């Protein structure tokens, strides 16, 4: 008999996942409330603030539809997160052409004047992430913010591990300039 | 019951009518106040027996596949208290609505839906969708199978020999279950105990929640379940050994723990804010149900003055509530609940 | 800046280099303050990235999700029910006559809706009689408009207060004892809500307590709904 100290969040989640898989909408609402901040932050950073709400909703709707396929061999949070990344990447691909057209030229970021130090550093840092070239931004967010490994990122994005590493380095070098601003 | 008093003052009639019903028909009874007793026989027909005054008529109408029974006052307003005895075929689905109606079903075999505001509900049998609702009144259900939903407010409930999905809720009362065979159980009370009796099935979901009361459940030795036990002011007890991993915080262990048994496929969530969570082996004594059998302090509620209501109705006062009930019913404060304290 | 070295710094930081490359980078770093400074910056970028907070959306997105997952069956998003149908389905309601439109999805409601749906299908298939949700309304037909209520936000308080109003308006239709029972039980639930709230204040990270509070609040709404429905059924 294995007895473990209660890890509150996980236990609640497991039960709610089981309930939600059986069609319990209020259990699913609890899952939503527990995870929405992380998922919304991911979509907001990977896409844009405008799209984040809609895509977050899509992600949870798809989660609900796919819950029956969740086998429980990974943690639900990991599974959900992976599903979210897939939805986001799919979305980025679908709208890639429009986005490339609208995206600022990477050179613009390099030429941005370094802002004087301010109190709300995080906002500027976040803003700077949004200004990264799309490929660098994806890898930076997935690796440094979300904690995926290059191997995983390579599979998700369909690129070589070396490409993932190069994009990450490029992103970090660009982000250096915003450490103090 | 009360109807007799009224009957003694007026001329009495007995309605005793038997109607043929097609297979698959459903019985629908609406009785404002009085008893509704339903029993079964071996014929495809329904017999309706009711004694009433000459001021009322009993309408028995059959359309499509529904047999509707209504009492009607010939002078307007709701009818007096009526006591029905209805005999139905075993396959018939039963639907009873009432306000001050006591409903007893014996041996029925189809869907059951009963809703009364203040009255007891006692059902033996039922198969399919079984829904029992009362605000004040004992609810008991025996030998039912299918999907069972029970809703009470100011009363406990006792469910025995249930086979199928089970959802039961009350606010002020205990939920006592005997011999349940279910893989989907959801029980909730605010002020009362929950005592479960039945196996934990693989991949089942069992959710037992109370705010103030004890939760007791049997856990067999070889079972595949993840038990999540949580309390705030209570404690977790078990008649068998739950070996904690070393270095675990003893204080916390006594309030919240997750235990994986076998492959952990069933989810069992037991939560009591203020009471104990008690695990036992099947067959071990259940002290919490003994408690229930002792006369417990109940919120004393008198039946309403039905005669008064009837007189109002006869006088054309259709809104019966404004009439003062002679003595305001004193309600005791809720059972004192422990004050929360930081852990 | 020595790009042949700085290009390796991210991999160095992530421990992606072979032991030999690693040693080479380390020996260069010992002698090159510029590259060491870049490494220091990159380390800070990574730290900052890991510290980024997760913010929930400004607007509550749950309603939109609930709407889409509820349409999964045949049930449309906004439906009119009669009171008995609602009673049968245990969905929260308020009379349109009271000028309020609410809906709620809780575990009981969703479950009983499922039950009602599947039972409907079953009973149709097996015996052909009407499903419970379609039974003849025993009370006056009221069109009920349904919207969504979540248990964690201000909408909940609004729904409670609307039900309280509806109950207040209709209370003369209920006898005093029934009112007393309902009020007594609301008191019990309020006490439970208050205790859970106090406990949550001392232990805000306790997810059991927040779930417990939601359950108690749901129960209160359910009882208010039931009582408000009684005032209408007694017409």
Tab-separated table of C-alpha atoms in Angstrom, chain B residues 141-319:
chain	number	residue	atom	x	y	z
B	141	UNK	CA	-35.729	3.949	-1.197
B	142	UNK	CA	-35.221	0.205	-1.410
B	143	UNK	CA	-34.445	-2.252	-4.174
B	144	UNK	CA	-34.043	0.216	-6.984
B	145	UNK	CA	-31.865	-0.031	-10.033
B	146	UNK	CA	-30.884	2.467	-12.679
B	147	UNK	CA	-29.995	6.074	-12.091
B	148	UNK	CA	-31.096	7.344	-8.734
B	149	UNK	CA	-31.329	10.964	-7.746
B	150	UNK	CA	-32.557	11.999	-4.303
B	151	UNK	CA	-32.935	15.580	-3.114
B	152	UNK	CA	-34.019	16.511	0.372
B	153	UNK	CA	-33.528	19.661	2.417
B	154	UNK	CA	-34.420	19.343	6.060
B	155	UNK	CA	-34.264	15.589	6.440
B	156	UNK	CA	-32.001	12.651	6.075
B	157	UNK	CA	-32.459	9.717	3.796
B	158	UNK	CA	-32.004	5.997	3.866
B	159	UNK	CA	-31.251	4.110	0.685
B	160	UNK	CA	-30.977	0.343	0.641
B	161	UNK	CA	-30.159	-2.193	-2.091
B	162	UNK	CA	-29.501	0.284	-4.860
B	163	UNK	CA	-27.909	-0.837	-8.078
B	164	UNK	CA	-26.715	1.924	-10.386
B	165	UNK	CA	-25.630	5.546	-10.463
B	166	UNK	CA	-26.518	7.388	-7.317
B	167	UNK	CA	-26.693	11.062	-6.501
B	168	UNK	CA	-28.134	12.261	-3.176
B	169	UNK	CA	-28.145	15.656	-1.525
B	170	UNK	CA	-29.632	17.203	1.566
B	171	UNK	CA	-28.842	20.196	3.729
B	172	UNK	CA	-29.795	19.209	7.223
B	173	UNK	CA	-29.768	15.454	7.609
B	174	UNK	CA	-27.722	12.324	7.255
B	175	UNK	CA	-27.372	10.104	4.233
B	176	UNK	CA	-27.311	6.448	5.190
B	177	UNK	CA	-26.766	3.791	2.577
B	178	UNK	CA	-26.913	0.026	2.828
B	179	UNK	CA	-25.874	-2.526	0.234
B	180	UNK	CA	-25.145	-0.171	-2.632
B	181	UNK	CA	-23.767	-1.529	-5.867
B	182	UNK	CA	-22.604	1.467	-7.856
B	183	UNK	CA	-19.657	2.838	-9.776
B	184	UNK	CA	-20.858	6.426	-9.744
B	185	UNK	CA	-21.810	7.967	-6.414
B	186	UNK	CA	-22.186	11.586	-5.440
B	187	UNK	CA	-23.419	12.367	-1.931
B	188	UNK	CA	-23.605	15.753	-0.313
B	189	UNK	CA	-24.952	17.119	2.944
B	190	UNK	CA	-24.144	20.259	4.896
B	191	UNK	CA	-25.136	19.145	8.373
B	192	UNK	CA	-25.191	15.381	8.733
B	193	UNK	CA	-23.287	12.124	8.516
B	194	UNK	CA	-22.726	10.058	5.436
B	195	UNK	CA	-22.415	6.335	5.855
B	196	UNK	CA	-21.732	4.262	2.791
B	197	UNK	CA	-21.976	0.530	2.411
B	198	UNK	CA	-20.920	-1.161	-0.779
B	199	UNK	CA	-17.941	-2.231	-2.851
B	200	UNK	CA	-15.563	0.166	-4.561
B	201	UNK	CA	-15.617	-0.778	-8.218
B	202	UNK	CA	-12.709	-0.431	-10.596
B	203	UNK	CA	-12.750	2.937	-12.354
B	204	UNK	CA	-15.702	4.073	-10.247
B	205	UNK	CA	-16.084	7.611	-8.940
B	206	UNK	CA	-17.259	8.098	-5.360
B	207	UNK	CA	-17.646	11.543	-3.936
B	208	UNK	CA	-18.902	11.901	-0.376
B	209	UNK	CA	-18.965	15.398	1.068
B	210	UNK	CA	-20.291	16.869	4.299
B	211	UNK	CA	-19.584	20.102	6.081
B	212	UNK	CA	-20.423	18.987	9.571
B	213	UNK	CA	-20.580	15.277	10.136
B	214	UNK	CA	-18.799	12.001	9.887
B	215	UNK	CA	-18.099	10.117	6.701
B	216	UNK	CA	-17.732	6.377	6.871
B	217	UNK	CA	-16.923	3.963	4.093
B	218	UNK	CA	-15.791	0.373	3.845
B	219	UNK	CA	-12.601	-0.353	1.941
B	220	UNK	CA	-11.911	-3.951	1.032
B	221	UNK	CA	-8.378	-5.310	1.240
B	222	UNK	CA	-7.972	-5.922	-2.461
B	223	UNK	CA	-9.315	-2.860	-4.171
B	224	UNK	CA	-8.077	-0.637	-6.993
B	225	UNK	CA	-8.694	2.879	-5.793
B	226	UNK	CA	-7.155	6.249	-5.181
B	227	UNK	CA	-8.546	7.518	-1.906
B	228	UNK	CA	-8.456	11.249	-1.319
B	229	UNK	CA	-9.345	12.023	2.272
B	230	UNK	CA	-9.671	15.592	3.381
B	231	UNK	CA	-10.873	17.347	6.494
B	232	UNK	CA	-10.247	20.687	8.137
B	233	UNK	CA	-11.337	20.365	11.748
B	234	UNK	CA	-11.869	16.635	11.887
B	235	UNK	CA	-9.506	13.722	11.656
B	236	UNK	CA	-8.881	10.650	9.563
B	237	UNK	CA	-9.284	7.243	11.146
B	238	UNK	CA	-8.984	3.775	9.861
B	239	UNK	CA	-9.640	0.391	11.396
B	240	UNK	CA	-6.739	-0.983	9.353
B	241	UNK	CA	-3.144	0.050	8.943
B	242	UNK	CA	-2.359	2.950	6.638
B	243	UNK	CA	1.432	3.024	6.605
B	244	UNK	CA	2.675	6.552	6.151
B	245	UNK	CA	5.920	7.211	4.275
B	246	UNK	CA	8.726	8.236	6.600
B	247	UNK	CA	9.241	11.932	7.120
B	248	UNK	CA	5.611	12.698	6.487
B	249	UNK	CA	4.166	15.451	8.614
B	250	UNK	CA	2.003	13.674	11.169
B	251	UNK	CA	-0.285	16.642	11.690
B	252	UNK	CA	-1.005	17.010	8.023
B	253	UNK	CA	-1.388	13.279	7.569
B	254	UNK	CA	-4.252	13.325	9.975
B	255	UNK	CA	-6.150	15.943	7.933
B	256	UNK	CA	-5.344	15.255	4.323
B	257	UNK	CA	-4.002	12.238	2.602
B	258	UNK	CA	-4.022	10.374	-0.626
B	259	UNK	CA	-3.790	6.622	-0.558
B	260	UNK	CA	-3.317	4.552	-3.672
B	261	UNK	CA	-4.547	0.990	-3.400
B	262	UNK	CA	-3.902	-1.582	-6.092
B	263	UNK	CA	-3.758	0.154	-9.470
B	264	UNK	CA	-5.720	3.116	-8.098
B	265	UNK	CA	-8.302	3.149	-10.880
B	266	UNK	CA	-11.360	4.150	-8.838
B	267	UNK	CA	-11.536	7.674	-7.444
B	268	UNK	CA	-12.839	7.945	-3.917
B	269	UNK	CA	-13.046	11.431	-2.509
B	270	UNK	CA	-14.182	11.764	1.095
B	271	UNK	CA	-14.417	15.246	2.560
B	272	UNK	CA	-15.693	16.519	5.867
B	273	UNK	CA	-14.905	20.039	6.982
B	274	UNK	CA	-15.718	19.471	10.624
B	275	UNK	CA	-16.063	15.736	11.165
B	276	UNK	CA	-14.148	12.510	11.113
B	277	UNK	CA	-13.456	10.417	8.060
B	278	UNK	CA	-13.595	6.803	9.020
B	279	UNK	CA	-12.488	3.840	6.970
B	280	UNK	CA	-13.329	0.288	7.890
B	281	UNK	CA	-13.142	-3.148	6.374
B	282	UNK	CA	-16.377	-4.508	4.910
B	283	UNK	CA	-18.416	-6.250	7.593
B	284	UNK	CA	-17.030	-4.227	10.490
B	285	UNK	CA	-19.535	-2.409	12.698
B	286	UNK	CA	-20.897	0.964	11.683
B	287	UNK	CA	-21.328	3.032	14.826
B	288	UNK	CA	-22.508	6.017	12.829
B	289	UNK	CA	-25.644	4.200	11.724
B	290	UNK	CA	-26.416	3.153	15.289
B	291	UNK	CA	-26.474	6.813	16.205
B	292	UNK	CA	-29.108	7.375	13.612
B	293	UNK	CA	-31.396	4.755	15.049
B	294	UNK	CA	-31.478	6.545	18.372
B	295	UNK	CA	-34.212	9.141	18.410
B	296	UNK	CA	-32.420	12.156	17.145
B	297	UNK	CA	-33.266	15.711	17.748
B	298	UNK	CA	-35.280	16.852	14.837
B	299	UNK	CA	-36.517	20.173	13.770
B	300	UNK	CA	-40.077	19.901	14.912
B	301	UNK	CA	-42.440	20.863	12.174
B	302	UNK	CA	-46.173	20.469	12.406
B	303	UNK	CA	-48.133	19.612	9.375
B	304	UNK	CA	-49.922	22.688	8.148
B	305	UNK	CA	-53.458	23.243	9.101
B	306	UNK	CA	-54.852	21.610	6.030
B	307	UNK	CA	-58.445	22.146	7.060
B	308	UNK	CA	-57.757	25.818	7.292
B	309	UNK	CA	-56.229	25.747	3.858
B	310	UNK	CA	-59.244	23.914	2.556
B	311	UNK	CA	-61.655	26.387	4.160
B	312	UNK	CA	-59.712	29.227	2.610
B	313	UNK	CA	-59.951	27.562	-0.714
B	314	UNK	CA	-63.663	27.001	-0.333
B	315	UNK	CA	-64.131	30.599	0.630
B	316	UNK	CA	-62.428	31.555	-2.580
B	317	UNK	CA	-59.129	32.569	-1.022
B	318	UNK	CA	-56.758	31.071	-3.478
B	319	UNK	CA	-53.635	32.189	-1.789
